[in-house]
Short mmCIF file of C-alpha atoms in Angstrom, two decimals:
data_model
loop_
_atom_site.label_atom_id
_atom_site.label_comp_id
_atom_site.label_asym_id
_atom_site.label_seq_id
_atom_site.Cartn_x
_atom_site.Cartn_y
_atom_site.Cartn_z
CA MET A 1 -222.18 -6.18 48.20
CA GLU A 2 -222.42 -3.93 51.59
CA GLY A 3 -219.30 -2.67 52.79
CA SER A 4 -216.42 0.13 51.79
CA SER A 5 -215.28 -2.53 50.80
CA PRO A 6 -217.06 -5.48 51.04
CA PRO A 7 -215.71 -8.45 52.54
CA LYS A 8 -214.77 -11.12 50.03
CA GLU A 9 -217.36 -13.45 51.55
CA TRP A 10 -220.41 -10.85 50.90
CA ARG A 11 -218.75 -10.08 46.77
CA VAL A 12 -220.72 -11.21 43.78
CA PRO A 13 -219.07 -14.15 42.11
CA ARG A 14 -218.30 -13.44 38.42
CA ASN A 15 -220.48 -15.88 36.91
CA ASP A 16 -222.88 -16.73 39.50
CA TRP A 17 -223.96 -13.04 39.88
CA ASP A 18 -227.68 -13.74 38.04
CA GLN A 19 -227.90 -17.41 40.07
CA PRO A 20 -229.08 -17.45 43.45
CA PRO A 21 -228.23 -15.60 46.62
CA TRP A 22 -226.78 -13.66 44.48
CA ASN A 23 -229.33 -12.29 42.28
CA ARG A 24 -231.81 -10.82 44.97
CA TRP A 25 -229.31 -7.41 44.90
CA SER A 26 -227.51 -8.01 41.36
CA PHE A 27 -230.65 -7.82 39.05
CA GLN A 28 -230.80 -4.35 40.51
CA ASN A 29 -227.58 -3.49 40.52
CA VAL A 30 -226.16 -4.67 37.24
CA ARG A 31 -224.18 -1.39 35.88
CA LYS A 32 -222.77 -2.24 38.87
CA LEU A 33 -221.13 -5.78 37.31
CA LEU A 34 -221.18 -4.87 33.74
CA PRO A 35 -220.08 -2.51 30.70
CA THR A 36 -223.64 -0.42 29.49
CA GLU A 37 -224.81 1.91 27.50
CA ASP A 38 -227.49 4.65 28.33
CA VAL A 39 -231.52 4.17 26.81
CA SER A 40 -232.20 7.84 26.94
CA ARG A 41 -234.77 9.28 28.33
CA GLY A 42 -234.38 12.68 26.68
CA SER A 43 -235.09 16.32 27.42
CA MET A 44 -239.18 15.13 26.27
CA ALA A 45 -241.65 15.80 30.42
CA VAL A 46 -241.97 13.01 31.88
CA SER A 47 -245.20 11.21 31.24
CA PRO A 48 -247.86 11.31 34.34
CA LEU A 49 -249.09 8.04 36.04
CA GLU A 50 -252.17 8.93 37.42
CA GLU A 51 -253.64 6.79 40.59
CA ASN A 52 -256.89 5.31 42.09
CA LEU A 53 -254.87 3.23 44.73
CA GLN A 54 -256.95 0.75 46.04
CA SER A 55 -255.80 -1.71 48.62
CA ILE A 56 -255.57 -5.50 46.42
CA GLY A 57 -252.89 -7.66 49.16
CA SER A 58 -255.98 -9.80 50.30
CA VAL A 59 -257.10 -10.47 47.16
CA GLU A 60 -257.76 -14.03 46.68
CA PHE A 61 -257.04 -16.52 44.43
CA ARG A 62 -255.82 -20.54 43.62
CA THR A 63 -253.13 -21.24 42.63
CA VAL A 64 -251.93 -23.91 40.51
CA ALA A 65 -250.86 -26.57 43.07
CA GLY A 66 -254.28 -26.70 44.09
CA GLY A 67 -254.61 -24.49 47.19
CA ASN A 68 -255.76 -20.71 48.28
CA THR A 69 -254.04 -17.82 48.78
CA THR A 70 -253.67 -14.09 48.45
CA VAL A 71 -251.87 -11.26 46.72
CA ASP A 72 -249.77 -10.29 49.38
CA LYS A 73 -248.30 -13.27 49.80
CA MET A 74 -248.12 -14.37 46.61
CA LEU A 75 -245.68 -11.49 46.27
CA ASP A 76 -244.12 -12.92 49.20
CA ASP A 77 -244.04 -16.27 47.89
CA THR A 78 -242.22 -15.34 44.80
CA PHE A 79 -239.52 -13.10 45.35
CA THR A 80 -240.68 -9.55 43.98
CA ASP A 81 -239.03 -6.73 43.54
CA GLY A 82 -241.60 -5.00 42.35
CA PHE A 83 -244.98 -5.29 41.09
CA LEU A 84 -247.36 -2.88 40.12
CA ILE A 85 -250.96 -2.88 38.11
CA ARG A 86 -252.32 -0.90 36.49
CA HIS A 87 -255.95 -0.40 34.96
CA LYS A 88 -258.28 2.04 32.43
CA GLY A 89 -254.57 3.90 32.69
CA LYS A 90 -254.73 4.49 36.10
CA ILE A 91 -251.97 3.11 39.05
CA VAL A 92 -254.34 0.93 41.43
CA HIS A 93 -250.85 -0.80 42.84
CA GLU A 94 -247.85 -0.31 43.60
CA SER A 95 -245.23 -1.94 45.27
CA TYR A 96 -241.34 -2.30 46.64
CA HIS A 97 -239.58 -4.95 48.16
CA ASN A 98 -235.81 -6.59 48.42
CA GLY A 99 -234.57 -3.17 49.05
CA MET A 100 -236.35 -1.38 45.68
CA THR A 101 -237.46 1.45 45.60
CA ALA A 102 -239.28 3.37 42.50
CA SER A 103 -236.21 4.20 40.89
CA THR A 104 -234.07 1.34 40.61
CA PRO A 105 -233.90 -0.21 37.18
CA HIS A 106 -234.23 -3.77 37.42
CA LEU A 107 -232.69 -6.43 34.58
CA ALA A 108 -235.55 -6.86 32.52
CA GLN A 109 -233.91 -10.60 31.00
CA SER A 110 -236.39 -11.80 28.07
CA VAL A 111 -238.66 -9.40 28.60
CA SER A 112 -235.64 -7.52 26.54
CA LYS A 113 -237.12 -9.03 23.54
CA SER A 114 -240.51 -7.19 22.98
CA VAL A 115 -238.30 -4.23 24.00
CA THR A 116 -236.18 -4.51 20.80
CA SER A 117 -239.58 -6.12 18.94
CA THR A 118 -241.24 -3.05 18.67
CA VAL A 119 -238.59 -1.63 17.63
CA THR A 120 -238.90 -3.37 14.37
CA GLY A 121 -243.02 -2.86 14.47
CA ILE A 122 -242.38 0.46 14.67
CA LEU A 123 -239.82 0.51 11.62
CA ILE A 124 -241.45 -2.25 9.77
CA GLY A 125 -244.68 0.85 9.92
CA LYS A 126 -242.01 3.50 8.82
CA GLY A 127 -241.34 0.80 5.87
CA LEU A 128 -237.56 0.01 6.53
CA MET A 129 -238.65 -3.85 6.66
CA ASP A 130 -240.15 -5.84 5.80
CA PRO A 131 -241.31 -9.08 7.35
CA GLN A 132 -242.19 -11.09 4.49
CA ALA A 133 -238.00 -10.06 3.55
CA PRO A 134 -235.63 -12.31 4.32
CA ILE A 135 -233.47 -11.58 6.89
CA SER A 136 -230.31 -12.14 4.72
CA ASP A 137 -231.61 -8.66 2.54
CA TYR A 138 -230.88 -6.63 5.92
CA LEU A 139 -227.43 -8.61 7.03
CA PRO A 140 -226.12 -9.79 3.51
CA GLU A 141 -223.55 -12.34 5.92
CA LEU A 142 -226.66 -14.66 7.22
CA LYS A 143 -226.47 -16.33 3.65
CA GLU A 144 -223.82 -18.01 4.68
CA THR A 145 -225.50 -19.27 7.93
CA ALA A 146 -228.56 -21.14 8.54
CA TRP A 147 -230.28 -18.03 8.85
CA ASN A 148 -229.66 -18.14 4.60
CA GLY A 149 -233.03 -18.72 3.33
CA ALA A 150 -235.34 -17.49 7.07
CA LYS A 151 -237.72 -14.46 6.97
CA LEU A 152 -237.99 -11.29 9.10
CA GLN A 153 -241.36 -12.81 10.73
CA HIS A 154 -239.74 -16.17 10.95
CA VAL A 155 -237.08 -15.13 13.66
CA LEU A 156 -239.48 -13.65 14.95
CA ASP A 157 -241.90 -15.98 15.71
CA MET A 158 -238.98 -17.93 16.54
CA ALA A 159 -239.70 -19.95 13.67
CA SER A 160 -236.28 -20.23 12.04
CA GLY A 161 -234.82 -23.94 11.76
CA VAL A 162 -231.93 -23.12 13.00
CA LYS A 163 -230.15 -25.11 14.91
CA PHE A 164 -229.33 -23.41 18.83
CA VAL A 165 -229.88 -25.22 22.05
CA GLU A 166 -231.00 -23.42 25.26
CA GLU A 167 -229.99 -25.21 27.82
CA TYR A 168 -229.59 -22.42 30.76
CA THR A 169 -228.15 -24.78 33.25
CA ASP A 170 -226.11 -26.35 30.74
CA PRO A 171 -222.69 -24.05 30.45
CA HIS A 172 -221.24 -26.31 27.21
CA SER A 173 -224.80 -25.50 25.56
CA ASP A 174 -225.47 -22.66 22.79
CA ILE A 175 -226.67 -20.47 25.53
CA GLY A 176 -223.52 -21.40 27.67
CA LYS A 177 -221.50 -19.66 24.59
CA THR A 178 -223.98 -16.51 24.28
CA ASP A 179 -223.58 -16.09 28.00
CA VAL A 180 -219.93 -15.61 27.84
CA ALA A 181 -220.49 -13.79 23.37
CA CYS A 182 -222.06 -10.67 25.38
CA GLY A 183 -219.83 -11.21 28.15
CA TRP A 184 -221.90 -12.38 31.54
CA ARG A 185 -219.73 -14.91 31.98
CA GLU A 186 -215.87 -16.33 31.58
CA PRO A 187 -215.74 -19.58 29.58
CA PRO A 188 -216.14 -22.48 31.98
CA ALA A 189 -212.50 -23.67 33.62
CA ASP A 190 -213.16 -27.19 32.41
CA ILE A 191 -212.62 -26.82 28.31
CA ASP A 192 -210.83 -25.42 25.37
CA SER A 193 -212.60 -23.24 24.38
CA SER A 194 -210.92 -20.96 22.30
CA ASP A 195 -212.77 -21.55 19.27
CA TRP A 196 -215.60 -19.89 21.05
CA PRO A 197 -217.43 -16.58 20.25
CA THR A 198 -216.28 -13.18 21.75
CA SER A 199 -218.97 -11.54 20.96
CA MET A 200 -222.69 -12.48 19.38
CA TRP A 201 -221.75 -11.02 15.81
CA ASP A 202 -219.59 -13.56 15.65
CA GLN A 203 -221.41 -16.84 16.96
CA ILE A 204 -223.85 -15.73 15.22
CA LEU A 205 -222.31 -15.95 12.23
CA GLY A 206 -220.81 -19.07 12.88
CA LEU A 207 -223.91 -21.21 13.56
CA LYS A 208 -223.86 -23.00 10.22
CA GLU A 209 -226.69 -25.59 10.96
CA THR A 210 -230.51 -26.11 10.47
CA ASP A 211 -232.72 -28.51 12.36
CA ALA A 212 -235.97 -27.71 10.36
CA ASP A 213 -237.52 -26.04 7.56
CA HIS A 214 -237.83 -21.80 8.06
CA GLY A 215 -241.48 -21.56 9.70
CA SER A 216 -242.47 -25.27 9.89
CA ARG A 217 -242.07 -24.69 14.38
CA PHE A 218 -241.63 -23.07 16.96
CA TYR A 219 -237.61 -23.22 19.31
CA TYR A 220 -237.39 -20.89 21.78
CA ARG A 221 -233.64 -19.12 20.57
CA SER A 222 -232.63 -16.12 22.80
CA ILE A 223 -230.23 -15.70 19.80
CA GLU A 224 -233.00 -15.12 17.08
CA THR A 225 -233.56 -11.73 19.04
CA ASP A 226 -230.28 -10.32 18.56
CA VAL A 227 -230.10 -11.08 14.57
CA ILE A 228 -233.29 -8.65 14.47
CA ALA A 229 -231.10 -6.64 16.51
CA HIS A 230 -228.20 -6.39 14.48
CA ALA A 231 -230.37 -5.77 11.13
CA MET A 232 -231.95 -3.01 12.37
CA GLN A 233 -228.56 -1.82 13.69
CA ARG A 234 -227.52 -2.67 10.09
CA ILE A 235 -230.16 -0.24 8.73
CA THR A 236 -230.63 2.78 10.86
CA GLY A 237 -226.89 2.60 11.45
CA LYS A 238 -227.62 3.88 15.07
CA SER A 239 -227.18 1.15 18.36
CA LEU A 240 -229.55 -0.41 19.26
CA ALA A 241 -229.67 1.94 22.60
CA GLN A 242 -230.59 4.91 20.71
CA LEU A 243 -233.61 3.24 19.15
CA VAL A 244 -234.91 2.13 22.00
CA SER A 245 -234.37 6.21 23.43
CA ASP A 246 -235.47 7.59 19.96
CA GLU A 247 -238.07 5.57 18.94
CA ILE A 248 -239.35 4.50 22.64
CA TRP A 249 -238.59 6.07 25.52
CA THR A 250 -238.02 9.56 24.28
CA LYS A 251 -241.70 9.81 22.87
CA MET A 252 -242.84 7.77 25.99
CA GLY A 253 -242.04 10.03 28.34
CA ALA A 254 -240.29 7.97 30.60
CA GLU A 255 -239.14 8.88 33.85
CA THR A 256 -235.95 7.47 34.21
CA SER A 257 -233.33 6.30 31.39
CA ALA A 258 -232.99 2.51 31.51
CA TYR A 259 -229.43 1.04 29.78
CA PHE A 260 -228.33 -2.17 28.00
CA THR A 261 -225.41 -4.85 29.00
CA VAL A 262 -222.88 -4.51 26.30
CA ASP A 263 -220.42 -7.33 24.65
CA SER A 264 -216.89 -6.99 23.46
CA ALA A 265 -217.77 -5.21 20.33
CA GLY A 266 -220.05 -2.47 21.74
CA TYR A 267 -223.34 -4.48 20.70
CA CYS A 268 -226.72 -3.96 22.47
CA LEU A 269 -227.92 -7.45 24.07
CA ALA A 270 -231.06 -7.38 22.35
CA ASP A 271 -231.90 -11.04 24.29
CA GLY A 272 -232.26 -10.15 28.03
CA GLY A 273 -229.82 -7.01 28.63
CA PHE A 274 -232.15 -3.95 28.52
CA ASN A 275 -232.73 -2.53 32.25
CA ALA A 276 -235.20 -0.32 33.39
CA THR A 277 -237.42 0.34 37.12
CA LEU A 278 -240.77 -0.86 37.23
CA ARG A 279 -242.81 2.18 36.47
CA ASP A 280 -241.33 2.80 33.30
CA PHE A 281 -242.38 -0.50 32.68
CA ALA A 282 -245.95 -0.11 32.93
CA ARG A 283 -245.27 2.97 30.34
CA PHE A 284 -243.88 0.67 27.60
CA GLY A 285 -246.78 -1.66 28.77
CA GLN A 286 -249.26 0.64 28.36
CA LEU A 287 -248.43 2.29 25.07
CA TYR A 288 -250.22 -1.84 23.59
CA LEU A 289 -253.51 -0.82 25.55
CA ASP A 290 -253.97 3.07 24.91
CA PRO A 291 -255.78 4.00 21.91
CA ASN A 292 -254.35 6.79 21.30
CA GLN A 293 -250.89 6.24 21.28
CA THR A 294 -249.44 7.02 18.00
CA ILE A 295 -246.04 5.55 18.91
CA ILE A 296 -246.80 1.71 17.39
CA PRO A 297 -248.25 1.30 14.72
CA LYS A 298 -251.64 -0.35 15.59
CA ALA A 299 -250.78 -2.54 12.41
CA TRP A 300 -248.37 -3.86 14.64
CA ILE A 301 -250.24 -4.18 17.63
CA ASP A 302 -252.94 -5.87 16.48
CA ASP A 303 -251.02 -8.35 14.85
CA CYS A 304 -249.68 -9.62 18.19
CA ARG A 305 -252.69 -9.33 19.97
CA LYS A 306 -254.60 -10.61 16.96
CA GLY A 307 -253.23 -11.76 14.37
CA ASN A 308 -251.73 -14.62 13.30
CA HIS A 309 -250.65 -16.13 16.00
CA GLY A 310 -247.21 -17.91 15.34
CA LEU A 311 -246.70 -21.65 15.88
CA PHE A 312 -245.82 -23.19 19.66
CA ASN A 313 -244.53 -26.74 20.76
CA ASP A 314 -245.49 -29.44 23.08
CA GLU A 315 -243.44 -28.57 26.03
CA MET A 316 -244.54 -24.90 26.20
CA ARG A 317 -248.11 -26.17 25.92
CA GLU A 318 -247.22 -27.69 29.57
CA THR A 319 -247.55 -23.80 31.13
CA PHE A 320 -249.78 -22.50 28.71
CA PRO A 321 -252.16 -25.00 26.44
CA LYS A 322 -253.59 -22.51 24.32
CA GLY A 323 -250.28 -20.35 23.55
CA ARG A 324 -248.56 -19.42 20.80
CA TYR A 325 -245.72 -16.87 19.82
CA ARG A 326 -245.51 -14.01 18.34
CA ASN A 327 -243.37 -11.41 16.83
CA GLN A 328 -241.61 -11.46 20.09
CA PHE A 329 -244.35 -11.24 22.55
CA TRP A 330 -246.03 -14.90 24.31
CA ILE A 331 -249.85 -15.18 23.61
CA GLU A 332 -251.66 -16.85 26.80
CA ASP A 333 -254.07 -18.38 24.28
CA TYR A 334 -254.55 -17.94 20.85
CA THR A 335 -258.69 -16.58 21.47
CA GLU A 336 -258.00 -13.81 23.25
CA GLU A 337 -255.89 -10.97 23.18
CA THR A 338 -253.49 -10.95 26.04
CA ILE A 339 -249.97 -10.82 25.34
CA ILE A 340 -247.50 -11.58 27.55
CA CYS A 341 -243.71 -10.45 28.37
CA LEU A 342 -241.88 -12.88 29.88
CA GLY A 343 -238.13 -12.75 30.85
CA VAL A 344 -236.25 -15.85 33.35
CA PHE A 345 -236.82 -15.69 37.23
CA GLY A 346 -239.87 -14.18 36.59
CA GLN A 347 -239.53 -11.43 34.67
CA LEU A 348 -242.85 -10.18 33.37
CA ILE A 349 -245.40 -7.29 31.17
CA TYR A 350 -248.91 -8.61 30.91
CA ILE A 351 -250.74 -6.80 28.75
CA MET A 352 -254.69 -7.53 28.62
CA PRO A 353 -257.13 -5.36 26.54
CA SER A 354 -260.06 -7.17 28.13
CA HIS A 355 -260.01 -6.11 31.38
CA ASP A 356 -258.11 -2.97 29.96
CA ILE A 357 -255.13 -3.72 32.86
CA VAL A 358 -251.50 -3.57 31.96
CA ALA A 359 -249.62 -5.34 35.27
CA VAL A 360 -245.77 -5.65 35.35
CA LYS A 361 -243.64 -7.97 38.05
CA LEU A 362 -239.47 -8.01 38.21
CA SER A 363 -238.17 -10.57 40.69
CA THR A 364 -235.49 -13.03 41.92
CA PHE A 365 -236.48 -16.45 41.16
CA PRO A 366 -233.60 -19.13 42.94
CA ASP A 367 -234.45 -20.98 39.43
CA PHE A 368 -234.60 -19.33 35.70
CA ILE A 369 -237.76 -21.12 35.33
CA ASP A 370 -240.26 -21.75 37.50
CA GLY A 371 -243.91 -22.24 35.60
CA LYS A 372 -246.06 -22.16 38.85
CA LYS A 373 -244.33 -18.98 40.67
CA GLU A 374 -245.21 -17.35 36.35
CA LEU A 375 -248.71 -19.58 36.66
CA ASP A 376 -249.58 -17.83 39.78
CA ALA A 377 -247.82 -14.16 39.29
CA ILE A 378 -250.96 -14.45 36.08
CA ALA A 379 -253.48 -15.84 38.66
CA ALA A 380 -253.65 -13.65 40.72
CA ILE A 381 -253.40 -10.02 38.65
CA LYS A 382 -256.59 -12.49 36.62
CA ALA A 383 -258.34 -11.80 40.49
CA VAL A 384 -257.29 -8.45 40.68
CA ALA A 385 -258.98 -7.40 37.11
CA GLN A 386 -262.19 -9.64 38.28
CA GLU A 387 -261.73 -7.71 41.34
CA LEU A 388 -261.67 -4.76 39.55
CA THR A 389 -264.72 -4.91 37.13
CA GLN A 390 -267.24 -6.35 39.69
#
């Protein structure tokens, strides 16, 4: 995409913009490809990030495959765009790769879910939402859908019984329809898509089938986050971008305004469309560690870190054997308080209370999901944590 105008063979294909090799450029330039809405940082003073920079590149650790490697090599091997570690509130490492800079917003993919649910936690703290209330209390139209009878907590934990196939490599699956509904892709050319939803709300209303009782199982479905976001918009009269701005971005002293991609109805994509800088993601993660912050209710943080840790399934236990899913956060080990924000293609915020560490990794994997690369990044963070606390 360099040059004026770039040659045709260099231009990002409309339906492959988030695929390799194009994602190496596109994840830092989403605003040039899709319509968006600002998440304003407002006029608040920027929250300073203190530094205690240390050389961690040579820290060694064991990979998932069983070999030894270093943090520096892991960053190269896992298609890193940005990597930052805060220990005891101070940056000990900050590095940029693949042309990214400190002022570059980067697509968060499903890390967006944790940002969205944090606003839910704030609204619960204000008494505007109740996790035990039926989701249809906030969106009465859902009584005519598969979400009828599901509680807000079920949706937060991805434990509703709604049938939705999240198969990223199948453009005809439900998540493939989401890509079209949210404006990320054109419909596949090989089928009649005239009855496909043209907005996220249309897709939500069109899901009528359940394949389990509400609250009986965990199954990862991105559209659950969009249901939560629509509920928050309905009760506040604000867009999701306004809510994240008002409740988080302005109050935490973000350095740079963020943004969401929007669909044809102007709805911000809660499940994966958030874009922000590496440093501001670190500020966000720090809120879940700072005992003196007043932005996120303590009860919500406690519930994420050490509450009823939700459910899980065998597929996800292959990555996190003791894992759970709670409030749109991943729980690596239900016996510990670490919580994780994860997004496809290697987006990660790792919040580790036991070592007072927040680590952020923004990446452009060549595959949607690569558990080995994710676990190697986590292993590197843990090795650094041990090094810092010796």
